[in-house]
């Protein structure tokens, strides 16, 4: 690896405003009530429904839910793997051109990970599918998976390294497998839990791992199976991290609202971008503040590849220059609605809310609804888009930004992509196409959409 360059809430208890009242049975008086129906009482609105009427009565909300459940989901996939018995939380893939083989690694809530291979015969269009269970007995959900195959040709030593799979779990295990046959290579000891893991872009022989539970980052050398460094400094969980494209820096973001730059060999933090005011103190110039932490990270932006972008729970995304130690832009992804900004929906009666009339549960919901969950830079090889990036949030909005044109916050909003006001699904992940100005976004309702970043139009949506 090259040397690093210098430069409580107790509100659940019930509250009774008046003392309880009890009946004195010794003083009770029997009252006779005439329950004979009035002769001319023909008010149908007050009549009790019989069983048939109750069965035929409908609830508009239930009707909407039932209608959504009854709508058939069209499976547009070319191939399906059904190995998992629970939700899939992590997936990665790599296509090998010479062998026409697609390698897919998946992990899920069933505590299992699998290697899937799909080979296509172009002459006959026939497909061969194989699934290999990855055998380590995890005791908690698989949180992340990675392949080093895209990076092994960049090994600075000139030696072609072995193709490997890395699997991380919330049980704290970090497991290496052979991509060739799925056999177990090694199990690393490390943090309390594993939130994310990434391979070094130069050779794929160094593995970076981050933890939410203990707020640490671990770096391993896979050929020697040794831990090289443990990075400590985040004041909360480390939600994401990566090597810069040149491999000289490590960038991480966390629940403490900071983006930190680390020197891999020395194991020290070179700079801290305090982007969010999560502890009530002042944030770095260019930061938006507003509570919550940073949720996601992407690196490799700009002509020099030194830009990093982090999404926040406050509805903003922050772009920083790693080696220059500057905040480049603050992108306002979440747009406060007129209803929220005008205080619509506040408790005008004055009971039970905060100073703004909003209950604590409502405040928590608003915070969740604004979070930026996915970010990414457009590849520099796509003409005319070298300074573009994308942000996606739980509000279901995909935004395309141009950082080469100064605007509010240091960048210009080019496109705002939405599936329609009636669609409430949020964005979970986004990826830029390798060679076209397209963004692929996945949503919480299981739909995957491809957007043309130049004009903000949906090219296609995929279900299954």
XYZ file of C-alpha atoms in Angstrom:
464
model
C 0.000 0.000 0.000
C 1.344 3.443 -0.847
C 2.333 5.895 1.905
C -0.330 8.324 3.010
C 0.005 11.823 1.597
C 0.483 14.690 4.166
C -1.716 17.463 3.748
C -35.599 9.514 27.894
C -38.435 9.947 27.857
C -40.849 8.678 30.629
C -43.938 9.678 28.680
C -45.348 6.142 28.639
C -46.744 6.525 32.176
C -50.448 7.346 32.147
C -51.528 10.637 33.728
C -54.960 11.025 35.330
C -56.291 14.552 35.715
C -59.037 13.603 38.232
C -59.205 11.103 41.112
C -60.988 7.836 40.394
C -64.721 7.715 41.345
C -66.280 4.585 42.890
C -69.970 3.585 43.179
C -71.568 3.133 46.600
C -73.856 0.147 46.002
C -75.794 0.829 49.254
C -77.073 4.106 47.845
C -77.823 2.845 44.339
C -81.410 3.359 43.115
C -83.141 1.070 40.607
C -84.545 2.966 37.649
C -87.020 1.497 35.182
C -86.483 2.455 31.570
C -89.165 2.216 28.892
C -87.388 0.418 26.041
C -90.508 0.197 23.836
C -89.608 1.606 20.401
C -91.411 4.779 19.350
C -94.320 4.246 16.963
C -93.032 6.583 14.263
C -89.279 5.997 14.724
C -88.095 5.204 11.212
C -84.590 6.721 11.410
C -82.569 4.210 9.394
C -79.285 5.931 10.235
C -79.528 4.890 13.886
C -80.743 1.347 13.167
C -78.399 -1.468 14.152
C -76.894 -3.437 11.264
C -77.636 -7.121 10.998
C -74.900 -9.670 10.304
C -75.312 -9.497 6.526
C -75.045 -5.702 6.539
C -71.966 -5.838 8.739
C -70.347 -8.306 6.361
C -71.058 -6.089 3.361
C -69.900 -2.871 5.066
C -66.515 -1.620 3.886
C -63.773 0.557 5.301
C -62.150 2.883 2.729
C -58.691 2.450 4.311
C -59.039 -1.329 4.361
C -60.199 -1.206 0.741
C -57.049 0.643 -0.308
C -54.783 -1.806 1.514
C -56.645 -4.805 0.131
C -56.510 -3.403 -3.376
C -52.737 -2.894 -3.113
C -52.289 -6.431 -1.814
C -54.409 -7.875 -4.603
C -52.528 -6.101 -7.382
C -50.305 -8.708 -9.043
C -46.574 -8.027 -9.096
C -45.154 -8.662 -12.540
C -41.863 -10.546 -12.421
C -39.665 -8.895 -15.044
C -36.438 -10.589 -13.969
C -34.310 -12.676 -16.312
C -33.353 -15.114 -13.562
C -34.371 -15.751 -9.956
C -32.460 -17.295 -7.051
C -34.628 -18.430 -4.135
C -32.052 -19.639 -1.617
C -32.804 -17.204 1.212
C -35.639 -17.798 3.680
C -35.706 -14.195 4.936
C -35.073 -10.675 3.688
C -31.828 -10.000 1.818
C -29.822 -7.168 3.390
C -26.610 -7.212 1.345
C -25.727 -8.004 -2.261
C -22.844 -7.439 -4.664
C -21.963 -8.725 -8.113
C -19.246 -8.894 -10.747
C -19.487 -9.873 -14.401
C -16.572 -11.788 -15.923
C -16.596 -11.136 -19.665
C -14.294 -13.938 -20.896
C -16.361 -16.647 -19.190
C -19.755 -14.900 -19.612
C -20.329 -15.505 -15.909
C -22.114 -13.238 -13.457
C -20.964 -13.666 -9.852
C -23.512 -12.631 -7.194
C -23.005 -12.730 -3.430
C -25.986 -12.221 -1.132
C -26.595 -12.197 2.622
C -29.750 -11.817 4.656
C -31.805 -11.969 7.793
C -31.694 -15.768 7.757
C -28.029 -15.516 8.926
C -26.889 -17.063 5.659
C -24.729 -15.990 2.733
C -24.653 -17.492 -0.762
C -22.542 -17.360 -3.899
C -24.671 -17.436 -7.056
C -23.238 -17.980 -10.532
C -25.077 -17.477 -13.783
C -23.394 -18.348 -17.075
C -24.945 -17.419 -20.410
C -24.283 -19.211 -23.672
C -24.602 -16.424 -26.249
C -24.991 -18.803 -29.164
C -27.991 -20.599 -27.665
C -29.104 -17.977 -25.110
C -29.206 -20.796 -22.549
C -28.490 -19.976 -18.902
C -26.795 -22.120 -16.291
C -27.470 -21.194 -12.659
C -25.554 -22.451 -9.637
C -25.883 -21.552 -5.955
C -23.174 -22.324 -3.415
C -23.935 -21.892 0.316
C -21.166 -20.072 2.186
C -20.767 -22.310 5.173
C -19.736 -20.281 8.233
C -22.448 -20.640 10.951
C -23.426 -17.025 11.608
C -25.599 -16.258 14.639
C -27.021 -12.961 13.383
C -28.026 -11.289 10.131
C -25.528 -10.774 7.306
C -24.992 -7.021 7.039
C -22.508 -6.658 4.166
C -20.692 -8.552 1.421
C -17.882 -7.647 -0.977
C -15.826 -9.080 -3.850
C -12.163 -8.233 -4.461
C -12.293 -9.432 -8.089
C -12.671 -5.938 -9.632
C -9.416 -4.828 -7.962
C -6.950 -7.708 -8.156
C -5.596 -6.610 -11.563
C -4.483 -3.350 -9.922
C -2.121 -5.022 -7.447
C 0.937 -2.733 -7.164
C 3.231 -5.723 -6.640
C 2.331 -7.106 -10.034
C 1.242 -10.405 -8.480
C -2.231 -11.613 -9.361
C -4.009 -12.282 -6.099
C -6.712 -14.867 -5.452
C -10.365 -13.986 -5.982
C -12.100 -13.714 -2.617
C -15.450 -12.956 -1.019
C -15.761 -11.062 2.257
C -18.879 -11.482 4.401
C -19.673 -9.401 7.482
C -22.348 -10.065 10.083
C -23.978 -8.330 13.021
C -22.529 -11.132 15.166
C -19.101 -9.535 14.598
C -17.699 -12.213 12.300
C -15.681 -11.338 9.194
C -15.318 -14.325 6.882
C -13.250 -14.813 3.725
C -14.258 -17.324 1.054
C -12.819 -18.391 -2.278
C -14.820 -17.063 -5.218
C -13.821 -20.142 -7.221
C -15.742 -22.717 -5.161
C -17.104 -20.909 -2.105
C -14.729 -22.666 0.281
C -13.912 -20.970 3.589
C -10.506 -19.256 3.679
C -10.360 -17.500 7.048
C -12.428 -16.012 9.884
C -11.099 -12.739 11.314
C -11.533 -11.516 14.864
C -12.664 -7.927 14.980
C -15.281 -5.484 16.213
C -18.448 -6.181 18.164
C -20.554 -6.008 15.013
C -19.902 -5.395 11.321
C -21.859 -2.683 9.521
C -19.842 -2.408 6.280
C -16.681 -3.687 4.599
C -14.693 -2.586 1.537
C -11.620 -3.885 -0.307
C -8.622 -1.718 -1.171
C -8.844 -0.579 -4.836
C -5.203 -1.421 -5.552
C -4.995 -5.196 -5.517
C -7.904 -6.098 -3.242
C -5.624 -7.573 -0.588
C -6.527 -5.127 2.189
C -9.975 -5.215 3.755
C -11.573 -2.305 5.628
C -14.346 -3.014 8.169
C -16.532 -0.621 10.194
C -18.667 -1.103 13.298
C -21.790 0.600 14.626
C -21.659 -0.920 18.127
C -18.157 0.177 19.156
C -17.447 2.959 16.633
C -14.180 1.463 15.376
C -12.642 0.744 11.953
C -10.443 -2.302 11.379
C -8.006 -2.925 8.515
C -6.824 -6.426 7.579
C -4.216 -7.839 5.199
C -5.926 -10.847 3.649
C -2.862 -12.809 2.330
C -1.187 -12.802 5.763
C -4.526 -12.873 7.625
C -3.285 -10.133 9.963
C -4.943 -7.042 11.416
C -2.936 -4.003 10.291
C -4.683 -1.152 12.108
C -7.622 -0.281 14.331
C -8.857 3.301 13.850
C -10.511 4.903 16.880
C -12.005 8.383 17.059
C -15.669 8.414 16.042
C -17.933 9.363 18.936
C -20.638 6.981 17.760
C -21.224 4.203 15.271
C -19.328 4.250 11.966
C -22.069 4.020 9.361
C -19.922 3.852 6.202
C -16.379 4.129 4.912
C -14.046 3.470 1.993
C -10.573 3.932 0.562
C -10.095 6.812 -1.837
C -9.574 5.623 -5.449
C -5.799 6.124 -5.203
C -5.733 4.052 -2.012
C -3.872 6.707 -0.031
C -6.638 7.749 2.337
C -9.480 6.206 4.286
C -12.715 8.206 4.560
C -15.426 7.350 7.076
C -18.695 8.861 8.298
C -20.609 8.243 11.477
C -23.504 8.812 13.791
C -21.532 11.637 15.396
C -22.132 13.743 12.273
C -18.494 13.750 11.184
C -16.572 12.698 8.105
C -13.057 11.653 9.076
C -9.939 11.226 6.953
C -7.399 8.619 8.091
C -3.820 7.752 7.120
C -3.858 3.975 6.542
C -0.232 3.208 7.403
C 0.064 5.466 10.434
C -3.416 4.747 11.720
C -4.064 8.370 12.672
C -6.896 10.751 11.834
C -5.638 13.520 9.547
C -8.781 15.667 9.500
C -12.317 15.824 10.903
C -15.200 17.458 9.031
C -17.824 18.280 11.662
C -20.815 18.512 9.357
C -23.798 18.058 11.642
C -24.604 19.544 15.029
C -25.585 16.261 16.659
C -24.400 17.203 20.150
C -25.719 20.752 20.260
C -22.374 22.379 19.463
C -21.384 24.360 16.415
C -20.821 22.604 13.118
C -17.985 23.242 10.711
C -18.462 26.051 8.212
C -20.536 24.722 5.347
C -22.319 22.181 7.540
C -26.062 22.323 8.005
C -26.524 21.010 11.541
C -29.910 19.920 12.765
C -29.449 16.610 14.593
C -29.098 12.982 13.618
C -26.036 11.425 12.048
C -24.525 10.617 8.675
C -25.970 7.544 6.988
C -24.046 6.841 3.782
C -20.857 7.735 1.907
C -19.408 7.761 -1.595
C -15.882 8.657 -2.697
C -14.049 9.301 -5.962
C -15.801 12.446 -7.141
C -14.264 15.316 -9.083
C -11.516 15.345 -11.682
C -8.883 14.423 -9.088
C -11.078 11.761 -7.424
C -10.702 13.518 -4.060
C -14.327 14.455 -3.462
C -16.424 12.545 -0.935
C -20.153 12.909 -0.296
C -22.067 11.884 2.827
C -25.824 11.782 3.327
C -27.390 12.878 6.594
C -30.481 12.239 8.654
C -31.083 16.008 8.604
C -32.037 15.865 4.911
C -28.744 17.268 3.609
C -25.794 15.769 1.764
C -22.303 17.150 2.292
C -19.506 17.219 -0.289
C -15.933 17.544 0.983
C -12.491 17.596 -0.626
C -10.449 14.932 1.141
C -6.865 16.082 0.608
C -7.831 19.781 0.476
C -9.704 19.512 3.810
C -12.543 21.742 2.607
C -16.323 21.523 2.602
C -17.231 22.009 -1.046
C -21.032 22.004 -0.933
C -24.067 21.385 1.238
C -26.861 19.855 -0.841
C -30.364 20.410 0.525
C -32.070 17.202 -0.509
C -35.144 17.341 1.720
C -37.534 20.200 0.964
C -39.638 21.387 3.862
C -43.278 21.354 2.787
C -45.462 24.423 3.141
C -47.573 22.588 5.691
C -44.557 21.851 7.894
C -42.976 25.283 7.532
C -46.262 27.021 8.347
C -46.903 24.815 11.357
C -49.969 23.149 9.828
C -51.098 20.188 11.834
C -49.924 21.605 15.169
C -52.038 20.941 18.220
C -54.034 24.148 18.365
C -55.815 22.935 21.469
C -52.579 23.268 23.389
C -52.602 19.840 25.014
C -49.864 17.215 24.966
C -47.493 18.725 22.382
C -44.184 20.513 22.564
C -43.628 24.217 22.163
C -44.449 23.954 18.496
C -47.539 21.850 19.195
C -45.937 18.701 17.760
C -45.808 15.475 19.721
C -42.468 13.750 20.217
C -43.632 10.849 18.051
C -44.420 13.306 15.249
C -40.994 14.908 15.580
C -39.345 11.497 15.306
C -41.370 10.695 12.201
C -40.409 13.984 10.534
C -36.731 13.268 11.281
C -36.946 9.843 9.677
C -38.837 11.165 6.660
C -36.070 13.570 5.664
C -33.015 11.295 5.849
C -30.685 10.929 2.845
C -30.040 7.195 2.468
C -28.047 6.939 -0.778
C -25.412 9.061 -2.528
C -23.083 8.621 -5.494
C -20.799 10.370 -7.986
C -21.192 10.078 -11.736
C -18.178 8.282 -13.278
C -15.656 10.740 -14.693
C -15.480 8.888 -18.026
C -19.034 9.918 -19.011
C -18.760 13.062 -21.198
C -20.161 16.255 -19.720
C -21.023 14.793 -16.325
C -17.697 14.829 -14.474
C -19.027 17.040 -11.675
C -22.433 15.420 -11.225
C -23.630 13.548 -8.178
C -26.922 12.058 -7.005
C -28.776 11.901 -3.697
C -31.715 9.678 -2.735
C -33.851 9.829 0.386
C -36.609 8.173 2.348
C -38.896 10.782 0.782
C -38.625 8.792 -2.461
C -36.938 11.642 -4.337
C -33.824 11.253 -6.484
C -31.893 14.474 -7.112
C -29.132 15.130 -9.639
C -26.632 17.880 -8.776
C -23.949 19.726 -10.725
C -21.080 20.830 -8.501
C -19.306 22.640 -11.333
C -21.990 25.347 -11.320
C -22.206 27.358 -8.135
C -25.625 27.642 -6.602
C -27.287 27.662 -3.202
C -25.013 25.602 -0.962
C -22.280 25.386 -3.597
C -24.001 23.285 -6.273
C -26.852 23.481 -8.775
C -29.849 21.175 -8.688
C -30.209 19.781 -12.214
C -33.053 17.300 -11.903
C -35.613 16.156 -9.350
C -36.876 12.658 -10.120
C -40.059 11.348 -8.502
C -42.340 8.421 -9.289
C -45.493 10.405 -8.485
C -47.215 11.873 -5.472
C -49.180 8.672 -4.855
C -45.986 6.606 -4.443
C -44.736 6.727 -0.852
C -41.763 4.379 -1.200
C -38.340 5.653 -0.160
C -34.991 5.126 -1.887
C -32.672 2.559 -0.306
C -29.727 2.458 -2.744
C -28.517 4.165 -5.916
C -25.805 3.404 -8.460
C -24.563 5.268 -11.513
C -24.193 3.346 -14.760
C -20.569 2.645 -15.642
C -20.642 4.326 -19.048
C -24.007 6.104 -19.475
C -25.601 9.077 -17.655
C -28.108 6.801 -15.937
C -28.900 6.291 -12.256
C -30.330 3.007 -10.964
C -32.342 3.427 -7.751
C -34.026 0.809 -5.568
C -37.111 1.569 -3.474
C -38.696 0.224 -0.320
C -41.668 -1.175 -2.261
C -39.360 -3.527 -4.188
C -39.266 -1.508 -7.420
C -36.007 -0.673 -9.211
C -36.027 2.372 -11.506
C -33.533 3.606 -14.087
C -33.427 7.389 -14.537
C -31.850 9.501 -17.276
C -29.829 12.007 -15.251
C -29.689 14.510 -18.113
C -33.432 15.112 -18.346
C -34.794 13.550 -15.151
C -37.012 11.047 -16.976
C -37.572 7.463 -15.888
C -36.240 5.154 -18.588
C -37.803 2.014 -17.128
C -38.979 0.443 -13.882
C -38.432 -3.182 -12.930
C -40.531 -5.313 -10.596
C -40.345 -8.867 -9.409
